[in-house]
Amino acid sequence: MAENLIKIRRRIASINSTKKITNAMELVSSAKLRKKKRLFDNVSEYSSLVEQIVFDCLNNLELKKEDEVYKLINLNSEVKSKLYVVVTSNLGLCGGYNFNVIKHLNSLLDENDEVILLGSKGLSKIDSNKNIKIDTSNLDMLSSIEFSKINKLITSLKTSYINKKYNSIYLIYTSYKNALTFIPTTFQIFPYVSNQGELNTIGYSPIYCPSRQDVVNLLIPKYLNSVVYKKVIESSLAEEASRRIAMENATDNADDLNKQLQLVYNKARQAAITSEINDIMVGRLNETDD
């Protein structure tokens, strides 16, 4: 009986130690979440403004087949292979964040499609039954999210698309709705499609100088860089929110388990005390009999 009480006490102490860790991680995630939310809001405002101008330019613009922009907004229908750029995480303990992203990706993959993976945690979850080529050269990109890295990636994707290497190129990321809701989402990078679920109306009629064509040529690459940068940050924001929820749930579960073990411990201790009292009483009765 005493040995059982010692085991329960040790387990309660272990749970309390783990609870301190998960509580600390929850506080750290909350601080990071606020910081990333401010960054995301700032980037979103810029990205939305650039997209509005690009959308307005393209509405009244006649493009020629030799124009680079024409190649970027038209589907490479003669090519079948698609490319998916997938944003996962480098760190664990973030609930179902990576599982949901890769599950969404697996539902889209066809034979001979290709994947560029950002973040290492999703690597083992991609469906190995399909003939999928996985580019792992950008796994560490999310260790520090920098605009220059995104710019380099988009330039490489643009070159591949113009050279008709892929039918289309997509970004798989996690859309942040609120602190409790994050949804794996597909964003089409190439061919460029305006108005993918976001506001693209401009409240005034700008004067484009020297011409709409020149403005579009300048802004589409900048827009694609900014929108992909925004969505990578959004995924990182959703990851941190998912981690905060996971740590909060772990702390709450530790409290519940602690209460249950404390109840078991009290019952076992009471049983041990009752047993000792009975032994003492039996011993006294035996002495009286003698």
CSV table of C-alpha atoms in Angstrom, one decimal:
chain,number,residue,atom,x,y,z
A,1,MET,CA,0.0,0.0,0.0
A,2,ALA,CA,2.8,2.4,1.0
A,3,GLU,CA,4.6,1.6,-2.3
A,4,ASN,CA,1.5,2.5,-4.3
A,5,LEU,CA,1.2,5.8,-2.5
A,6,ILE,CA,4.8,6.7,-3.4
A,7,LYS,CA,4.1,5.9,-7.1
A,8,ILE,CA,1.1,8.2,-7.1
A,9,ARG,CA,3.0,11.0,-5.4
A,10,ARG,CA,5.8,10.7,-7.9
A,11,ARG,CA,3.3,10.8,-10.8
A,12,ILE,CA,1.6,13.9,-9.4
A,13,ALA,CA,5.0,15.6,-9.1
A,14,SER,CA,5.9,14.7,-12.6
A,15,ILE,CA,2.6,16.1,-14.0
A,16,ASN,CA,3.1,19.3,-12.0
A,17,SER,CA,6.5,19.7,-13.6
A,18,THR,CA,5.2,19.1,-17.1
A,19,LYS,CA,2.3,21.6,-16.4
A,20,LYS,CA,4.9,24.3,-15.6
A,21,ILE,CA,6.5,23.7,-18.9
A,22,THR,CA,3.3,23.7,-21.0
A,23,ASN,CA,2.1,26.8,-19.1
A,24,ALA,CA,5.4,28.6,-19.9
A,25,MET,CA,5.2,27.6,-23.6
A,26,GLU,CA,1.6,28.9,-23.7
A,27,LEU,CA,2.8,32.3,-22.5
A,28,VAL,CA,5.7,32.4,-25.0
A,29,SER,CA,3.3,31.4,-27.8
A,30,SER,CA,0.9,34.1,-26.8
A,31,ALA,CA,3.6,36.7,-26.9
A,32,LYS,CA,4.8,35.5,-30.3
A,33,LEU,CA,1.2,35.4,-31.6
A,34,ARG,CA,0.7,39.1,-30.8
A,35,LYS,CA,3.9,40.1,-32.5
A,36,LYS,CA,3.1,38.0,-35.7
A,37,LYS,CA,-0.4,39.4,-35.8
A,38,ARG,CA,0.8,42.9,-35.9
A,39,LEU,CA,3.3,42.0,-38.7
A,40,PHE,CA,0.5,40.2,-40.6
A,41,ASP,CA,-1.8,43.2,-40.4
A,42,ASN,CA,0.8,45.5,-41.7
A,43,VAL,CA,1.8,43.3,-44.7
A,44,SER,CA,-1.9,42.6,-45.5
A,45,GLU,CA,-2.6,46.3,-45.9
A,46,TYR,CA,0.3,46.8,-48.4
A,47,SER,CA,-0.5,43.6,-50.3
A,48,SER,CA,-4.2,44.5,-50.7
A,49,LEU,CA,-3.4,48.0,-52.0
A,50,VAL,CA,-0.9,46.7,-54.7
A,51,GLU,CA,-3.4,44.0,-55.8
A,52,GLN,CA,-6.2,46.6,-56.2
A,53,ILE,CA,-4.0,48.6,-58.5
A,54,VAL,CA,-2.9,45.6,-60.5
A,55,PHE,CA,-6.5,44.4,-60.9
A,56,ASP,CA,-7.6,47.9,-62.1
A,57,CYS,CA,-4.7,48.0,-64.6
A,58,LEU,CA,-5.5,44.5,-66.1
A,59,ASN,CA,-9.2,45.3,-66.5
A,60,ASN,CA,-8.5,47.7,-69.3
A,61,LEU,CA,-5.3,46.4,-70.8
A,62,GLU,CA,-4.7,44.6,-74.1
A,63,LEU,CA,-1.7,42.2,-73.8
A,64,LYS,CA,0.4,40.8,-76.6
A,65,LYS,CA,1.5,37.1,-76.6
A,66,GLU,CA,5.2,38.1,-76.4
A,67,ASP,CA,4.6,40.1,-73.2
A,68,GLU,CA,5.9,38.6,-70.0
A,69,VAL,CA,2.7,39.5,-68.2
A,70,TYR,CA,0.6,37.6,-70.9
A,71,LYS,CA,2.6,34.5,-70.1
A,72,LEU,CA,2.1,34.9,-66.4
A,73,ILE,CA,-1.7,35.1,-66.6
A,74,ASN,CA,-2.3,32.3,-69.1
A,75,LEU,CA,-2.4,28.6,-68.4
A,76,ASN,CA,0.3,26.3,-69.8
A,77,SER,CA,-2.4,23.9,-71.0
A,78,GLU,CA,0.1,21.7,-73.0
A,79,VAL,CA,1.9,20.8,-69.7
A,80,LYS,CA,0.3,18.4,-67.2
A,81,SER,CA,2.6,18.6,-64.2
A,82,LYS,CA,1.6,21.0,-61.4
A,83,LEU,CA,3.8,22.4,-58.7
A,84,TYR,CA,2.8,23.0,-55.1
A,85,VAL,CA,4.7,25.2,-52.6
A,86,VAL,CA,3.7,23.9,-49.2
A,87,VAL,CA,4.1,25.8,-46.0
A,88,THR,CA,4.5,23.6,-42.9
A,89,SER,CA,6.5,24.2,-39.7
A,90,ASN,CA,10.0,23.6,-38.4
A,91,LEU,CA,8.8,23.0,-34.9
A,92,GLY,CA,6.4,20.5,-33.3
A,93,LEU,CA,3.9,20.8,-30.4
A,94,CYS,CA,1.4,22.7,-32.6
A,95,GLY,CA,-1.6,20.3,-32.6
A,96,GLY,CA,-2.9,19.2,-35.9
A,97,TYR,CA,-1.4,22.1,-37.9
A,98,ASN,CA,1.0,20.1,-40.1
A,99,PHE,CA,-1.4,17.1,-40.4
A,100,ASN,CA,-4.2,19.3,-41.7
A,101,VAL,CA,-1.9,21.0,-44.3
A,102,ILE,CA,-0.5,17.8,-45.6
A,103,LYS,CA,-3.9,16.1,-45.6
A,104,HIS,CA,-5.2,19.0,-47.8
A,105,LEU,CA,-2.1,18.6,-50.1
A,106,ASN,CA,-2.6,14.8,-50.5
A,107,SER,CA,-6.2,15.4,-51.6
A,108,LEU,CA,-4.8,17.6,-54.5
A,109,LEU,CA,-1.7,15.7,-55.7
A,110,ASP,CA,-1.7,13.7,-58.9
A,111,GLU,CA,0.9,11.5,-60.5
A,112,ASN,CA,4.1,13.4,-61.6
A,113,ASP,CA,3.2,16.6,-59.6
A,114,GLU,CA,6.0,18.3,-57.8
A,115,VAL,CA,6.2,19.8,-54.3
A,116,ILE,CA,8.5,22.4,-52.8
A,117,LEU,CA,8.3,22.0,-49.0
A,118,LEU,CA,8.8,25.0,-46.6
A,119,GLY,CA,9.4,23.6,-43.1
A,120,SER,CA,10.6,20.1,-42.2
A,121,LYS,CA,7.7,18.7,-40.2
A,122,GLY,CA,5.4,17.9,-43.1
A,123,LEU,CA,8.1,15.8,-45.0
A,124,SER,CA,7.1,12.4,-43.5
A,125,LYS,CA,3.4,12.9,-44.0
A,126,ILE,CA,3.2,13.4,-47.8
A,127,ASP,CA,1.6,10.4,-49.6
A,128,SER,CA,4.5,8.1,-50.6
A,129,ASN,CA,2.3,6.0,-52.9
A,130,LYS,CA,2.2,8.7,-55.6
A,131,ASN,CA,5.2,9.5,-57.8
A,132,ILE,CA,5.9,12.9,-56.3
A,133,LYS,CA,9.1,14.8,-56.6
A,134,ILE,CA,9.8,16.7,-53.4
A,135,ASP,CA,12.2,19.7,-53.3
A,136,THR,CA,13.7,20.0,-49.8
A,137,SER,CA,16.2,22.8,-50.5
A,138,ASN,CA,13.9,25.3,-48.8
A,139,LEU,CA,13.1,23.4,-45.6
A,140,ASP,CA,14.9,26.0,-43.4
A,141,MET,CA,13.3,29.1,-45.0
A,142,LEU,CA,10.8,29.4,-42.1
A,143,SER,CA,13.6,29.6,-39.5
A,144,SER,CA,13.6,33.3,-40.2
A,145,ILE,CA,10.9,34.6,-42.6
A,146,GLU,CA,12.6,37.2,-44.8
A,147,PHE,CA,11.2,39.0,-47.8
A,148,SER,CA,14.5,38.5,-49.7
A,149,LYS,CA,14.1,34.7,-49.5
A,150,ILE,CA,10.5,34.9,-50.7
A,151,ASN,CA,11.6,37.2,-53.6
A,152,LYS,CA,14.3,34.6,-54.6
A,153,LEU,CA,11.7,31.8,-54.5
A,154,ILE,CA,9.1,33.7,-56.6
A,155,THR,CA,11.7,34.7,-59.2
A,156,SER,CA,12.7,31.0,-59.6
A,157,LEU,CA,9.0,30.0,-59.8
A,158,LYS,CA,8.3,32.7,-62.4
A,159,THR,CA,11.2,31.5,-64.6
A,160,SER,CA,10.0,27.9,-64.4
A,161,TYR,CA,6.5,28.9,-65.4
A,162,ILE,CA,7.5,31.2,-68.3
A,163,ASN,CA,9.6,28.3,-69.6
A,164,LYS,CA,6.5,26.1,-69.5
A,165,LYS,CA,7.9,23.6,-66.9
A,166,TYR,CA,4.5,23.4,-65.1
A,167,ASN,CA,0.9,23.6,-66.0
A,168,SER,CA,0.2,25.8,-62.9
A,169,ILE,CA,1.9,26.7,-59.6
A,170,TYR,CA,0.0,26.8,-56.2
A,171,LEU,CA,0.8,27.8,-52.7
A,172,ILE,CA,-0.7,25.6,-49.9
A,173,TYR,CA,-0.8,27.5,-46.7
A,174,THR,CA,-3.0,27.8,-43.5
A,175,SER,CA,-5.5,30.7,-43.5
A,176,TYR,CA,-5.8,32.4,-40.2
A,177,LYS,CA,-9.5,33.2,-39.5
A,178,ASN,CA,-9.3,33.9,-35.8
A,179,ALA,CA,-7.4,32.7,-32.7
A,180,LEU,CA,-9.3,29.4,-32.8
A,181,THR,CA,-9.9,28.8,-36.5
A,182,PHE,CA,-7.2,28.0,-39.2
A,183,ILE,CA,-8.0,26.4,-42.5
A,184,PRO,CA,-5.6,24.8,-45.0
A,185,THR,CA,-6.1,26.8,-48.2
A,186,THR,CA,-4.9,26.8,-51.9
A,187,PHE,CA,-3.7,30.0,-53.5
A,188,GLN,CA,-2.9,30.0,-57.2
A,189,ILE,CA,0.4,31.8,-57.9
A,190,PHE,CA,0.7,31.1,-61.7
A,191,PRO,CA,-1.1,31.7,-63.9
A,192,TYR,CA,-1.8,34.9,-62.0
A,193,VAL,CA,-5.5,35.3,-61.2
A,194,SER,CA,-6.8,38.4,-59.6
A,195,ASN,CA,-9.6,38.4,-57.0
A,196,GLN,CA,-9.0,35.1,-55.3
A,197,GLY,CA,-11.4,35.8,-52.5
A,198,GLU,CA,-10.1,39.2,-51.5
A,199,LEU,CA,-11.3,42.7,-52.1
A,200,ASN,CA,-10.0,44.0,-55.4
A,201,THR,CA,-11.9,47.2,-55.9
A,202,ILE,CA,-10.2,50.6,-55.9
A,203,GLY,CA,-12.1,53.7,-54.8
A,204,TYR,CA,-10.6,56.1,-57.3
A,205,SER,CA,-9.4,56.2,-60.9
A,206,PRO,CA,-5.6,56.5,-60.9
A,207,ILE,CA,-3.6,58.1,-63.6
A,208,TYR,CA,-1.1,55.5,-64.8
A,209,CYS,CA,2.3,56.9,-65.9
A,210,PRO,CA,3.9,56.2,-68.3
A,211,SER,CA,1.3,53.6,-69.1
A,212,ARG,CA,-0.9,50.8,-67.7
A,213,GLN,CA,1.4,48.3,-69.4
A,214,ASP,CA,4.5,49.6,-67.6
A,215,VAL,CA,2.7,49.8,-64.3
A,216,VAL,CA,1.5,46.2,-64.6
A,217,ASN,CA,5.0,45.0,-65.6
A,218,LEU,CA,6.4,46.6,-62.5
A,219,LEU,CA,3.7,45.7,-60.0
A,220,ILE,CA,2.8,42.1,-60.7
A,221,PRO,CA,6.2,40.7,-59.5
A,222,LYS,CA,6.0,43.0,-56.5
A,223,TYR,CA,2.4,41.9,-55.8
A,224,LEU,CA,3.3,38.2,-56.1
A,225,ASN,CA,6.2,38.7,-53.7
A,226,SER,CA,4.1,40.6,-51.2
A,227,VAL,CA,1.1,38.2,-51.3
A,228,VAL,CA,3.3,35.1,-50.9
A,229,TYR,CA,5.2,36.8,-48.1
A,230,LYS,CA,1.9,37.7,-46.5
A,231,LYS,CA,0.5,34.1,-46.7
A,232,VAL,CA,3.8,32.6,-45.3
A,233,ILE,CA,3.5,35.0,-42.4
A,234,GLU,CA,-0.2,34.0,-42.1
A,235,SER,CA,0.7,30.4,-41.9
A,236,SER,CA,3.3,31.1,-39.2
A,237,LEU,CA,0.6,33.1,-37.3
A,238,ALA,CA,-1.8,30.1,-37.6
A,239,GLU,CA,1.0,27.8,-36.4
A,240,GLU,CA,1.7,29.9,-33.3
A,241,ALA,CA,-2.0,30.1,-32.5
A,242,SER,CA,-2.3,26.3,-32.9
A,243,ARG,CA,0.7,25.8,-30.6
A,244,ARG,CA,-0.8,28.2,-28.0
A,245,ILE,CA,-4.1,26.2,-28.1
A,246,ALA,CA,-2.2,22.9,-27.8
A,247,MET,CA,-0.3,24.1,-24.8
A,248,GLU,CA,-3.4,25.5,-23.2
A,249,ASN,CA,-5.2,22.2,-23.7
A,250,ALA,CA,-2.2,20.3,-22.3
A,251,THR,CA,-2.1,22.6,-19.2
A,252,ASP,CA,-5.9,22.1,-18.7
A,253,ASN,CA,-5.5,18.3,-19.1
A,254,ALA,CA,-2.6,18.3,-16.5
A,255,ASP,CA,-5.0,20.0,-14.1
A,256,ASP,CA,-7.7,17.4,-14.7
A,257,LEU,CA,-5.3,14.5,-14.4
A,258,ASN,CA,-3.8,16.0,-11.3
A,259,LYS,CA,-7.3,16.3,-9.6
A,260,GLN,CA,-8.0,12.6,-10.5
A,261,LEU,CA,-4.7,11.4,-9.2
A,262,GLN,CA,-5.1,13.5,-6.0
A,263,LEU,CA,-8.5,11.8,-5.5
A,264,VAL,CA,-7.0,8.4,-6.0
A,265,TYR,CA,-4.2,9.3,-3.6
A,266,ASN,CA,-6.5,10.5,-0.9
A,267,LYS,CA,-8.6,7.3,-1.2
A,268,ALA,CA,-5.6,5.1,-1.1
A,269,ARG,CA,-4.2,7.0,1.9
A,270,GLN,CA,-7.5,6.8,3.7
A,271,ALA,CA,-7.6,3.0,3.0
A,272,ALA,CA,-4.0,2.7,4.4
A,273,ILE,CA,-5.0,4.6,7.6
A,274,THR,CA,-8.1,2.5,8.0
A,275,SER,CA,-6.1,-0.7,7.6
A,276,GLU,CA,-3.5,0.4,10.2
A,277,ILE,CA,-6.3,1.3,12.6
A,278,ASN,CA,-7.8,-2.1,12.1
A,279,ASP,CA,-4.4,-3.8,12.7
A,280,ILE,CA,-4.0,-1.8,15.9
A,281,MET,CA,-7.5,-2.7,17.1
A,282,VAL,CA,-6.9,-6.4,16.3
A,283,GLY,CA,-3.6,-6.3,18.2
A,284,ARG,CA,-5.3,-4.8,21.3
A,285,LEU,CA,-8.1,-7.4,21.1
A,286,ASN,CA,-5.5,-10.2,21.0
A,287,GLU,CA,-3.7,-8.7,24.1
A,288,THR,CA,-7.0,-8.6,26.0
A,289,ASP,CA,-7.7,-12.2,25.1
A,290,ASP,CA,-4.3,-13.2,26.5
